[in-house]
PDB file of C-alpha atoms and ligand atoms in Angstrom:
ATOM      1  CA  UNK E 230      -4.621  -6.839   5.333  1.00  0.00           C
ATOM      2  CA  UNK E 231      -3.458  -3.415   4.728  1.00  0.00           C
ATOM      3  CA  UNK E 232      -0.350  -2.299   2.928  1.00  0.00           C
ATOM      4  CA  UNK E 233       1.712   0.561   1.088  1.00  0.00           C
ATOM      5  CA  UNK E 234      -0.908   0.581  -1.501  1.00  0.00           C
ATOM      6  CA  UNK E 235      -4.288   1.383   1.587  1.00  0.00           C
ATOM      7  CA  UNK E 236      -2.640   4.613   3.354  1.00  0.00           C
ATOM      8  CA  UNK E 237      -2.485   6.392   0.087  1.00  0.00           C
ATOM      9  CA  UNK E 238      -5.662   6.655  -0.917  1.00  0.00           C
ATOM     10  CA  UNK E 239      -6.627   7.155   2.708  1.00  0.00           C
ATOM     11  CA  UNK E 240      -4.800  10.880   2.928  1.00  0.00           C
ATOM     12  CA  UNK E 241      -6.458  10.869  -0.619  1.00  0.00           C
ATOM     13  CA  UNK E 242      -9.639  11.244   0.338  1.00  0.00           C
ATOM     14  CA  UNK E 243      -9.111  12.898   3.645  1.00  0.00           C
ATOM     15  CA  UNK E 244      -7.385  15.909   1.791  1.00  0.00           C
ATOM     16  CA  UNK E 245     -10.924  16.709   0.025  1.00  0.00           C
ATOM     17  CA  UNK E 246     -13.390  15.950   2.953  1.00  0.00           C
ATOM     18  CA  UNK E 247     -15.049  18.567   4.942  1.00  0.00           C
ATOM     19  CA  UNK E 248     -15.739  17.389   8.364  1.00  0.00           C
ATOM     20  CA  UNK E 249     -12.355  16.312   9.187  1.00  0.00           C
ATOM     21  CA  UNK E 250      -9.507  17.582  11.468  1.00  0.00           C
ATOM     22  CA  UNK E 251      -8.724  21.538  10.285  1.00  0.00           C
ATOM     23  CA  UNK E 252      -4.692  20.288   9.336  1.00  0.00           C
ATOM     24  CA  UNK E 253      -6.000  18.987   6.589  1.00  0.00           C
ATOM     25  CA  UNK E 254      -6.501  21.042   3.825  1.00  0.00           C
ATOM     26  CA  UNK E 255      -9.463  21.240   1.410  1.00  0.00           C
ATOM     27  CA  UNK E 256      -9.585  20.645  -2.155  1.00  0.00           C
ATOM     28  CA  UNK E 257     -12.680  21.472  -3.767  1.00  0.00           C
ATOM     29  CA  UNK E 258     -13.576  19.335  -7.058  1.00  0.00           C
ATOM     30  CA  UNK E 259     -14.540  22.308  -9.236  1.00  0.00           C
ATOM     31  CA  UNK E 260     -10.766  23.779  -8.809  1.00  0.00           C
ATOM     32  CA  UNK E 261      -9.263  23.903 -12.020  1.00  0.00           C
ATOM     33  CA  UNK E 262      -5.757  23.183 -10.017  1.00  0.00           C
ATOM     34  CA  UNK E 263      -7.328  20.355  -7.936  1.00  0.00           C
ATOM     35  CA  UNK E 264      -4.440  18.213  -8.564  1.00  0.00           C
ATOM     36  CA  UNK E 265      -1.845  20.380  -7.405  1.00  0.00           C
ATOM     37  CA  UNK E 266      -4.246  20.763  -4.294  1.00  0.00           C
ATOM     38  CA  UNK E 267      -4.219  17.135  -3.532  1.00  0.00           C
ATOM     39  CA  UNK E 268      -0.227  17.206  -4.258  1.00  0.00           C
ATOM     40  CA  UNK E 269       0.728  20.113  -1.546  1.00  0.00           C
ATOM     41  CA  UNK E 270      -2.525  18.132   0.618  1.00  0.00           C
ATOM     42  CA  UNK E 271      -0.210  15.090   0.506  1.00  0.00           C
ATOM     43  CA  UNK E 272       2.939  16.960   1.600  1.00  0.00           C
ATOM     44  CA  UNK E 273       0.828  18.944   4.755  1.00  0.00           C
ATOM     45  CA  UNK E 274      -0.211  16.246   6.308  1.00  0.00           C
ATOM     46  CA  UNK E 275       2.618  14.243   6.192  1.00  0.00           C
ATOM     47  CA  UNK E 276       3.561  15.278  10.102  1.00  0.00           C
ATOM     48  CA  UNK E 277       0.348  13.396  11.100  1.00  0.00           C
ATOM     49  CA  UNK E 278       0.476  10.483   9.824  1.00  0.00           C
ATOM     50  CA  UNK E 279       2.977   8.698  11.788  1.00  0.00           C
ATOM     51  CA  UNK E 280       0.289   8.270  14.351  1.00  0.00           C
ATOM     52  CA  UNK E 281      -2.830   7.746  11.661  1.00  0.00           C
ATOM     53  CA  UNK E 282      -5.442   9.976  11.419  1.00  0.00           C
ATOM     54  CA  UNK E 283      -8.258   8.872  13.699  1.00  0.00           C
ATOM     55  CA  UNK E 284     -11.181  10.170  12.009  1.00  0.00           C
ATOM     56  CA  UNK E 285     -10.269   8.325   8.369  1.00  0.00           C
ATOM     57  CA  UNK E 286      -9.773   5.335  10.136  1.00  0.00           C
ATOM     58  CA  UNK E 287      -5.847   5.906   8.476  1.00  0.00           C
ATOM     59  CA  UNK E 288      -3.741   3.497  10.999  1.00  0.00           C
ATOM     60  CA  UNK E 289      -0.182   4.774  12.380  1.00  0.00           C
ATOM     61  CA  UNK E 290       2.270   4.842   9.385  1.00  0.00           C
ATOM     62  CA  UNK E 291       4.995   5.022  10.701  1.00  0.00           C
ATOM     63  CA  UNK E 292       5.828   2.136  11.895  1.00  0.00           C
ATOM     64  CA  UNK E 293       2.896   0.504  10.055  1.00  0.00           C
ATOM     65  CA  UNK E 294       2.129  -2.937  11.161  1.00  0.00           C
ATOM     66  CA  UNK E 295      -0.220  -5.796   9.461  1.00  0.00           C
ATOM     67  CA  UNK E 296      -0.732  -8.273  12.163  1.00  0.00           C
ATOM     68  CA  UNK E 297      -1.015 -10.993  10.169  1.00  0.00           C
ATOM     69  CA  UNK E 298      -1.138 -12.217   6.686  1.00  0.00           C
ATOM     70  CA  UNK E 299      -1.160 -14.593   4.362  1.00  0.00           C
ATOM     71  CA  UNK E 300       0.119 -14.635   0.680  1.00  0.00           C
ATOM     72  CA  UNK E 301      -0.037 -17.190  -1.169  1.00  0.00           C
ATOM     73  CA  UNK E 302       1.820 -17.596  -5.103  1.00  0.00           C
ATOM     74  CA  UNK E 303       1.620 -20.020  -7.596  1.00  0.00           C
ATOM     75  CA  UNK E 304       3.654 -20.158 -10.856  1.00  0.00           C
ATOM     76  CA  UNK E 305       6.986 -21.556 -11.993  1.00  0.00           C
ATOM     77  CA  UNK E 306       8.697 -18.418 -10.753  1.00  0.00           C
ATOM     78  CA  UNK E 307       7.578 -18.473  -7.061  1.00  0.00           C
ATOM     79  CA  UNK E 308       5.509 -20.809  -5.847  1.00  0.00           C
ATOM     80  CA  UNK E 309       5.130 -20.638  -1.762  1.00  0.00           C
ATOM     81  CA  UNK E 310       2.563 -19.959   0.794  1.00  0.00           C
ATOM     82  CA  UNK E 311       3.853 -17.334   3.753  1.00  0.00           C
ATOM     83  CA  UNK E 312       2.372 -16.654   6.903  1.00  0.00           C
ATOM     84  CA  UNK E 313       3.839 -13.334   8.068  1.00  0.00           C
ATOM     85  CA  UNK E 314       2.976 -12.203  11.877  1.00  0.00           C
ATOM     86  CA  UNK E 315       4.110  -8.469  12.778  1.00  0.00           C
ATOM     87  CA  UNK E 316       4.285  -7.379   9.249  1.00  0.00           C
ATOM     88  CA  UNK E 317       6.261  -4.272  10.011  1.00  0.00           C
ATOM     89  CA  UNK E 318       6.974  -1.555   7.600  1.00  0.00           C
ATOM     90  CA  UNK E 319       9.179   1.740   7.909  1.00  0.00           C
ATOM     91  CA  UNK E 320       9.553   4.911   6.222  1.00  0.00           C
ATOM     92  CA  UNK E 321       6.056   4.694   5.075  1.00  0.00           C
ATOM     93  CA  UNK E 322       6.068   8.639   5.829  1.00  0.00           C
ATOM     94  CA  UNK E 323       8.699   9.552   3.827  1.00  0.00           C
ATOM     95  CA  UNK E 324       6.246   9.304   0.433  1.00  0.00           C
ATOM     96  CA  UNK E 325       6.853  11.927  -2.316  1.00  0.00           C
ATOM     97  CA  UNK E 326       3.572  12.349  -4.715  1.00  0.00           C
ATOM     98  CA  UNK E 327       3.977  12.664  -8.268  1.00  0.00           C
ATOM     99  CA  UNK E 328       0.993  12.467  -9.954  1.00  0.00           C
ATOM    100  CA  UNK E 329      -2.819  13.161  -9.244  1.00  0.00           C
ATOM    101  CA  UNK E 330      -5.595  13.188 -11.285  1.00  0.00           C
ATOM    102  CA  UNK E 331      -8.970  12.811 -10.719  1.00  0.00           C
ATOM    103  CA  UNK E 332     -11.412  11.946 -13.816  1.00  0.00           C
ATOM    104  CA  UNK E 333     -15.189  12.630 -12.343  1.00  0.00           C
ATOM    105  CA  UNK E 334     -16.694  11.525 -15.141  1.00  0.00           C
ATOM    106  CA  UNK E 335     -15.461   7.784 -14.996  1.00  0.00           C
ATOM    107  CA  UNK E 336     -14.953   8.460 -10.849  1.00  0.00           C
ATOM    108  CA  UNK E 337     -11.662   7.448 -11.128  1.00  0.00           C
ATOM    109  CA  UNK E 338      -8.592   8.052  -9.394  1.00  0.00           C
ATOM    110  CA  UNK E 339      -5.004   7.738 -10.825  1.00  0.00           C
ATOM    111  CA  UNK E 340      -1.806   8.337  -9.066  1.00  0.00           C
ATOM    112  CA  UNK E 341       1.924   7.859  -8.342  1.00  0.00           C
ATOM    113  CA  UNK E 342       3.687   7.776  -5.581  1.00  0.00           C
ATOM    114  CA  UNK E 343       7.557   7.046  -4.913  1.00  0.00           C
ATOM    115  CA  UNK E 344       9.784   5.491  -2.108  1.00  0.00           C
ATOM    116  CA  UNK E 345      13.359   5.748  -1.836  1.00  0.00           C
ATOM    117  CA  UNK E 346      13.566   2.903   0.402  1.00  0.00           C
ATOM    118  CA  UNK E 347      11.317   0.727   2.589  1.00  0.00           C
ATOM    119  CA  UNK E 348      12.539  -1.372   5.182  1.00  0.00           C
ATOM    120  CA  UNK E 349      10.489  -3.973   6.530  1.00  0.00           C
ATOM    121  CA  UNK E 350      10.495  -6.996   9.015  1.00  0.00           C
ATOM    122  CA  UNK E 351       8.391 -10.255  10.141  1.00  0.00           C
ATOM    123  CA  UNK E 352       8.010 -13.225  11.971  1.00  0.00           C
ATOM    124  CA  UNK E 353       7.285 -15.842   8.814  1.00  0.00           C
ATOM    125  CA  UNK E 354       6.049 -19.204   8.292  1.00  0.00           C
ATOM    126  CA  UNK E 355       6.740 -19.878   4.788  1.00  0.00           C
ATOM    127  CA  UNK E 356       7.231 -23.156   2.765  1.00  0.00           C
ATOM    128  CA  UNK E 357       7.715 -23.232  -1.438  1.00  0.00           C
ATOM    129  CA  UNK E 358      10.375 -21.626  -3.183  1.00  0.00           C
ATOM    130  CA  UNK E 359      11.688 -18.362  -5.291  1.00  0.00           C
ATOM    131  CA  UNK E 360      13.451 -19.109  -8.639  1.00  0.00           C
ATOM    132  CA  UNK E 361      13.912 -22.184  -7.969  1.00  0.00           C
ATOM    133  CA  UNK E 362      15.574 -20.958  -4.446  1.00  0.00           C
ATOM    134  CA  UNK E 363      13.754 -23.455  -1.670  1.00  0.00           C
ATOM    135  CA  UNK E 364      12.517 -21.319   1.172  1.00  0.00           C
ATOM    136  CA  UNK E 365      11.270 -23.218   4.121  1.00  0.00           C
ATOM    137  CA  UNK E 366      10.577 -23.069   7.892  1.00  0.00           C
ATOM    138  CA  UNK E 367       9.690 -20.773  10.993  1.00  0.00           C
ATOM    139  CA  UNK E 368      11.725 -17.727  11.413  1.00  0.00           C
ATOM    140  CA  UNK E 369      11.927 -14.039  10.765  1.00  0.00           C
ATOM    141  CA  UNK E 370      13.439 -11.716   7.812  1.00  0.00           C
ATOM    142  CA  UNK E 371      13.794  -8.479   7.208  1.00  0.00           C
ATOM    143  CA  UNK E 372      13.489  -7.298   3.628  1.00  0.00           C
ATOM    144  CA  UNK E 373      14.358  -3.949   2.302  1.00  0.00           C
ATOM    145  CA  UNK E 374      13.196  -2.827  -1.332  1.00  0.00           C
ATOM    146  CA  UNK E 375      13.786   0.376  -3.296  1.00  0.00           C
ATOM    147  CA  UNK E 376      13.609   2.749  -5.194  1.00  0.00           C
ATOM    148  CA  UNK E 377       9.802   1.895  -5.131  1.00  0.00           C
ATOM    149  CA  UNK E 378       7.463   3.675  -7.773  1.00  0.00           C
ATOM    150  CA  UNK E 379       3.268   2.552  -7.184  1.00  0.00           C
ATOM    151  CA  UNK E 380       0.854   3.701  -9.555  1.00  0.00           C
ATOM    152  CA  UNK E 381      -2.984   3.710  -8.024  1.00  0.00           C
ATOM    153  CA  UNK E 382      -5.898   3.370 -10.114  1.00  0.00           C
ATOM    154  CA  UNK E 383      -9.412   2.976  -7.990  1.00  0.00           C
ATOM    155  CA  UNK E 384     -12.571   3.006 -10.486  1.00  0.00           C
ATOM    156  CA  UNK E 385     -15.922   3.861  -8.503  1.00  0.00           C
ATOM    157  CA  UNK E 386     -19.242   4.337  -9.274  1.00  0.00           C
ATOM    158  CA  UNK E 387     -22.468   5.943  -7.197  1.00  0.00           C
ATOM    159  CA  UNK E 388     -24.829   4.612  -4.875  1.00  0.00           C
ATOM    160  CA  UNK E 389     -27.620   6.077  -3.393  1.00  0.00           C
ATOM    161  CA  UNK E 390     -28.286   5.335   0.740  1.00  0.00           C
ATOM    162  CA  UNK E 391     -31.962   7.232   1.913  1.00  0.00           C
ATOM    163  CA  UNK E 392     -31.223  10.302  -0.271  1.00  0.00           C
ATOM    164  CA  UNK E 393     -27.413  10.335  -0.062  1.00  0.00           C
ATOM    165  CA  UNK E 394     -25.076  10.119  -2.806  1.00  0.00           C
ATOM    166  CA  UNK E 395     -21.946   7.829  -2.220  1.00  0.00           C
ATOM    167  CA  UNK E 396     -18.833   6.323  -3.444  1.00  0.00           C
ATOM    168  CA  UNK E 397     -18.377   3.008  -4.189  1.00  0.00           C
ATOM    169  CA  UNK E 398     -15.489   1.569  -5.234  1.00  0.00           C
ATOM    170  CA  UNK E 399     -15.913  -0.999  -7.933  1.00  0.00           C
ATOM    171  CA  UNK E 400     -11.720  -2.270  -8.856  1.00  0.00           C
ATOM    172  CA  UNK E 401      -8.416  -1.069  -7.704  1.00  0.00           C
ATOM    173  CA  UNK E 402      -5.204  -1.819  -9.837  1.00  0.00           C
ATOM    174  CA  UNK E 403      -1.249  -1.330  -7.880  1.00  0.00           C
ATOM    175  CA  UNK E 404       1.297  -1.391 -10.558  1.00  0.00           C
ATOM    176  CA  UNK E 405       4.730  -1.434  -8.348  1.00  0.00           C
ATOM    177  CA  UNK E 406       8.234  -0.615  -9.378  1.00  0.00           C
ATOM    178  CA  UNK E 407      10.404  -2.142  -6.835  1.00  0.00           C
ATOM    179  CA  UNK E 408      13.397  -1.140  -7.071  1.00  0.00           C
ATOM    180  CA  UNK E 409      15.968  -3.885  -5.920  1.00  0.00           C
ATOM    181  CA  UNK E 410      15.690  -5.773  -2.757  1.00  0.00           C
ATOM    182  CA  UNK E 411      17.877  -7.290   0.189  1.00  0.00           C
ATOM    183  CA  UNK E 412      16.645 -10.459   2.182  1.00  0.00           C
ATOM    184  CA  UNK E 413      17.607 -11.474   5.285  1.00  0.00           C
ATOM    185  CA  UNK E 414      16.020 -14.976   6.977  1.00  0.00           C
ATOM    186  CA  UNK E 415      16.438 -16.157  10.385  1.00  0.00           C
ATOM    187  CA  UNK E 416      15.787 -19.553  11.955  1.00  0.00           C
ATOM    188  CA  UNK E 417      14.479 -21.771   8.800  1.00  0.00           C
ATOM    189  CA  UNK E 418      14.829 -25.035   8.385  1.00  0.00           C
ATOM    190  CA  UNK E 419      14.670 -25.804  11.769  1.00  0.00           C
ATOM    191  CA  UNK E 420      17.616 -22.821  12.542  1.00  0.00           C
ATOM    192  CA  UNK E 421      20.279 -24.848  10.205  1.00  0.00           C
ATOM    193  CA  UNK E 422      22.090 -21.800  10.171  1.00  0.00           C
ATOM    194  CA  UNK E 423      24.431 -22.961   6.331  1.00  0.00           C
ATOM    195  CA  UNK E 424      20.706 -23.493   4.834  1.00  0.00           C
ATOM    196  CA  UNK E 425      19.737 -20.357   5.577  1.00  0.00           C
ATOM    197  CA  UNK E 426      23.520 -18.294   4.967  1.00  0.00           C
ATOM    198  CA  UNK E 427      23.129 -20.031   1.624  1.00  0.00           C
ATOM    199  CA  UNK E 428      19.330 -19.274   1.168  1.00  0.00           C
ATOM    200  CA  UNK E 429      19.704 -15.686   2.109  1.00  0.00           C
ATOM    201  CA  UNK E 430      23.098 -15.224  -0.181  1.00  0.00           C
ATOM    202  CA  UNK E 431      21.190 -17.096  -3.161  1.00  0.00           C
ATOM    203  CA  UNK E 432      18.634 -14.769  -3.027  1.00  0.00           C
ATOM    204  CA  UNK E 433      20.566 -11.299  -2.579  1.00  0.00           C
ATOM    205  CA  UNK E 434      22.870 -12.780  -5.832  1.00  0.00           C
ATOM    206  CA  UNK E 435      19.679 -12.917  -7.534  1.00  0.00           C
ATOM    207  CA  UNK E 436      17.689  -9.745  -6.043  1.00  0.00           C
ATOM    208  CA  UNK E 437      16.634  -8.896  -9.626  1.00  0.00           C
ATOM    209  CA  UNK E 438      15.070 -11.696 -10.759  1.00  0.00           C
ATOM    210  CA  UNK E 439      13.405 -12.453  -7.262  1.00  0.00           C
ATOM    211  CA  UNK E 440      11.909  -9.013  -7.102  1.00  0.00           C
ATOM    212  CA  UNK E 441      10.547  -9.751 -10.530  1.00  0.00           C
ATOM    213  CA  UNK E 442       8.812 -13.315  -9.356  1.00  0.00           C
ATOM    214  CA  UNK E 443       7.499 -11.763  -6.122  1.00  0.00           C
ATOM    215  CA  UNK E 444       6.093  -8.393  -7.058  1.00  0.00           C
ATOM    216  CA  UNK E 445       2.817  -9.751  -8.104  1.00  0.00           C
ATOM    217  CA  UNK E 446       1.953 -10.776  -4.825  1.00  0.00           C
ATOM    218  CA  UNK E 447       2.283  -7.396  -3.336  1.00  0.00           C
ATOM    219  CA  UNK E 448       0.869  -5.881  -6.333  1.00  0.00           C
ATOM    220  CA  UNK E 449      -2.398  -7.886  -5.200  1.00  0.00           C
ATOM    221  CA  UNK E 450      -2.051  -6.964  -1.633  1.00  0.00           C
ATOM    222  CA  UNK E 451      -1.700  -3.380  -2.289  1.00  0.00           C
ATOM    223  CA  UNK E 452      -4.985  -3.539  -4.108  1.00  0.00           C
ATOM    224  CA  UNK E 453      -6.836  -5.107  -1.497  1.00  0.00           C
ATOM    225  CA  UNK E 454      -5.893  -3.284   1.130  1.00  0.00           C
ATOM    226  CA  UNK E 455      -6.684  -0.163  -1.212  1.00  0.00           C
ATOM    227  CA  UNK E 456     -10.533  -1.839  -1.436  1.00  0.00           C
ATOM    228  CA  UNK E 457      -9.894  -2.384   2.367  1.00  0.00           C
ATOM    229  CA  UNK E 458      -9.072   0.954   2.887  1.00  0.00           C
ATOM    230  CA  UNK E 459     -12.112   2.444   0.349  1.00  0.00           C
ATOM    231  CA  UNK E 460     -14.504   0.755   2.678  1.00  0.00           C
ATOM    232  CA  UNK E 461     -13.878   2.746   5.360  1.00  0.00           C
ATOM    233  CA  UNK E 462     -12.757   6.110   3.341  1.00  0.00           C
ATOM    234  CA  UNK E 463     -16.427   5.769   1.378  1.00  0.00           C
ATOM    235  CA  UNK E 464     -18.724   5.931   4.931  1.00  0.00           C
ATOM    236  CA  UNK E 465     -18.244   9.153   4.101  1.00  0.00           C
ATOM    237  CA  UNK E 466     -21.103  10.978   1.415  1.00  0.00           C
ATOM    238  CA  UNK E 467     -19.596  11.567  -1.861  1.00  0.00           C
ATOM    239  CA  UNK E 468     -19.995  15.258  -1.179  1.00  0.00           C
ATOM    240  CA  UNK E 469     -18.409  15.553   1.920  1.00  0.00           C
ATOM    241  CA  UNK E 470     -15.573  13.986   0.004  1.00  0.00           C
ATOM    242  CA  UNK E 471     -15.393  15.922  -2.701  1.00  0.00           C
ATOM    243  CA  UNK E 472     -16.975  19.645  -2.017  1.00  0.00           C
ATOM    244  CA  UNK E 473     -17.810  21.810  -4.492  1.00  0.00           C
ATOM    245  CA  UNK E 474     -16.381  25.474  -3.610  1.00  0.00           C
ATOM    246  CA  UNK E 475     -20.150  27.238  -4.542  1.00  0.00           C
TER     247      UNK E 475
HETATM  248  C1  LIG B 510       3.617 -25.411  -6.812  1.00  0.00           C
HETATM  249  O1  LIG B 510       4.014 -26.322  -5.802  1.00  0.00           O
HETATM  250  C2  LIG B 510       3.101 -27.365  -5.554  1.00  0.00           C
HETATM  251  C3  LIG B 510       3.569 -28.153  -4.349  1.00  0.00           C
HETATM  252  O2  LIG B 510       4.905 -28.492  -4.464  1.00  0.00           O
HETATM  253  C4  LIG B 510       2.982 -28.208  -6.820  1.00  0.00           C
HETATM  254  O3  LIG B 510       2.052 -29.257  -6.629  1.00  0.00           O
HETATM  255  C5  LIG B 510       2.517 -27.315  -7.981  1.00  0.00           C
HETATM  256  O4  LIG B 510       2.500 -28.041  -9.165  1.00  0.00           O
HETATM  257  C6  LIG B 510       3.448 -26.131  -8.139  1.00  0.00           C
HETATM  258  N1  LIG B 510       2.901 -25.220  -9.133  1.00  0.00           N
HETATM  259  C7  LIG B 510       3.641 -24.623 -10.077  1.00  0.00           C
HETATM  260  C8  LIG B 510       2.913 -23.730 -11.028  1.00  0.00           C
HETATM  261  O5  LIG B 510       4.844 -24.800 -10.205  1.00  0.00           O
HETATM  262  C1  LIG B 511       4.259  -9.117  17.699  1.00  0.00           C
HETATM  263  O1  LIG B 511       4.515  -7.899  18.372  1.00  0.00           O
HETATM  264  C2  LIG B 511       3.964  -7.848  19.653  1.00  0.00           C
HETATM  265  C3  LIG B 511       4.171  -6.448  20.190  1.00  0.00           C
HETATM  266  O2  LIG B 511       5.453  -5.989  19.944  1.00  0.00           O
HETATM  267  C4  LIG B 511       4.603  -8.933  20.532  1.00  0.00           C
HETATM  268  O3  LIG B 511       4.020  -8.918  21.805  1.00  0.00           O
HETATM  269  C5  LIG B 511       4.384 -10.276  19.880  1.00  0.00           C
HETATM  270  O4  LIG B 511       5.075 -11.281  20.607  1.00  0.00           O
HETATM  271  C6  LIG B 511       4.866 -10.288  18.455  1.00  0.00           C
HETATM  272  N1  LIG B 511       4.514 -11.551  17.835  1.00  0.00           N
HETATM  273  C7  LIG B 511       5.343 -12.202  17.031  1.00  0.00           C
HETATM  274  C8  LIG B 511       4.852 -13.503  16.525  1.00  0.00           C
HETATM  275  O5  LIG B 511       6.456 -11.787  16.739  1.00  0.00           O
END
């Protein structure tokens, strides 16, 4: 289940590792202007990541696309369970960093990152409602959302494997911004094509107040696929991650 909030901490910690493709660059923990490092890191590796970067296990990101997955909300606001197949996202690319910092002592990260747009798209099962709005039936949307502004915070701690130090991550929090939104079903309740005009005009009347019920639930899968994404990103020893210049 990855998602916007995984990739970022993926060119994260491939901008400080040492035994990784030569485009990306090296930050080394003991710089006094690491974060500025890991900002212009961010911005020179943007032309690869369209494709992923192989050896971080970071997956294509432009287009980026989940499968499958599953969310599931409960409260008076929004109260559904989707299936989404395809989950497709675009733009993902087009990320502009804002804030890095790196606290060693507490081995935790903290950063921003802004969106001016993301469209996305996918084939949805999906039965509950949205204020109040009842959603219900096969079919496929497209969504777009923006200006979106995610803050990251990963806390870790160390673990010790035969004689080797590394990073484990112990929580990871995705505050999102998102901006406004535009929805656009197809095909639900069983293709009765008023139900969904209406549906789909209730909810772009409303954007605000349905971005508000729903951003929760990608708040949550941000940080999972950011633990997702940690799994992978931590194979690697803590000092291969984060070199020392000496
Ligand atoms: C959510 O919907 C289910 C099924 O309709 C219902 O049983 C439950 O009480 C609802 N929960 C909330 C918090 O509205
Ligand atoms: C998902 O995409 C693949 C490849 O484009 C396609 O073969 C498949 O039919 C799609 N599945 C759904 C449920 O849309």
């Amino acid at each position: 289940m990855y998602s916007v909030g995984s990739i970022i901490l993926f060119l994260v910690g491939s901008s400080f590792s040492n035994n990784l493709p030569s485009y990306i660059p090296r930050c080394y923990l003991d710089d006094p202007k690491l974060n500025e490092c890991v900002l212009r890191a961010f911005n020179e590796i943007r032309p690869y990541v369209n494709n992923g970067i192989e050896e971080i296990g970071l997956p294509p990101l432009n287009p980026f696309v989940v499968s499958k997955l599953t969310v599931q909300q409960e409260w008076s606001l929004a109260n559904y369970t989707l299936t989404a197949t395809n989950y497709t996202i675009e733009g993902l690319n087009n990320y502009d960093i804002k804030e890095f910092r790196y606290d060693p002592e507490t081995m935790t990260f903290r950063f921003k990152i802004e969106f001016h747009f993301l469209p996305m798209s996918a084939s949805v099962e999906i039965d509950g409602h949205v204020i109040h709005i009842p959603i219900k039936g096969k079919g496929f949307v497209r969504v777009a959302y923006g200006p979106i502004s995610a803050i990251f915070e990963v806390k870790g701690d160390m673990k010790k494997l035969k004689g080797i130090e590394y990073y484990t991550t112990k929580k990871a929090n995705v505050g999102l911004d998102m901006g406004d939104g535009s929805f656009n079903f197809e095909g639900l309740f069983d293709n009765n094509q008023l139900l969904v005009r209406t549906t789909n005009e209730m909810l772009n009347a409303n954007s605000a107040m349905v971005m508000k019920a729903i951003t929760p639930a990608y708040e949550k899968l941000a940080a999972k696929g950011v633990m997702r994404f940690m799994k992978t990103l931590t194979k690697i020893p803590y000092h291969q991650l984060f070199p020392s210049s000496r």
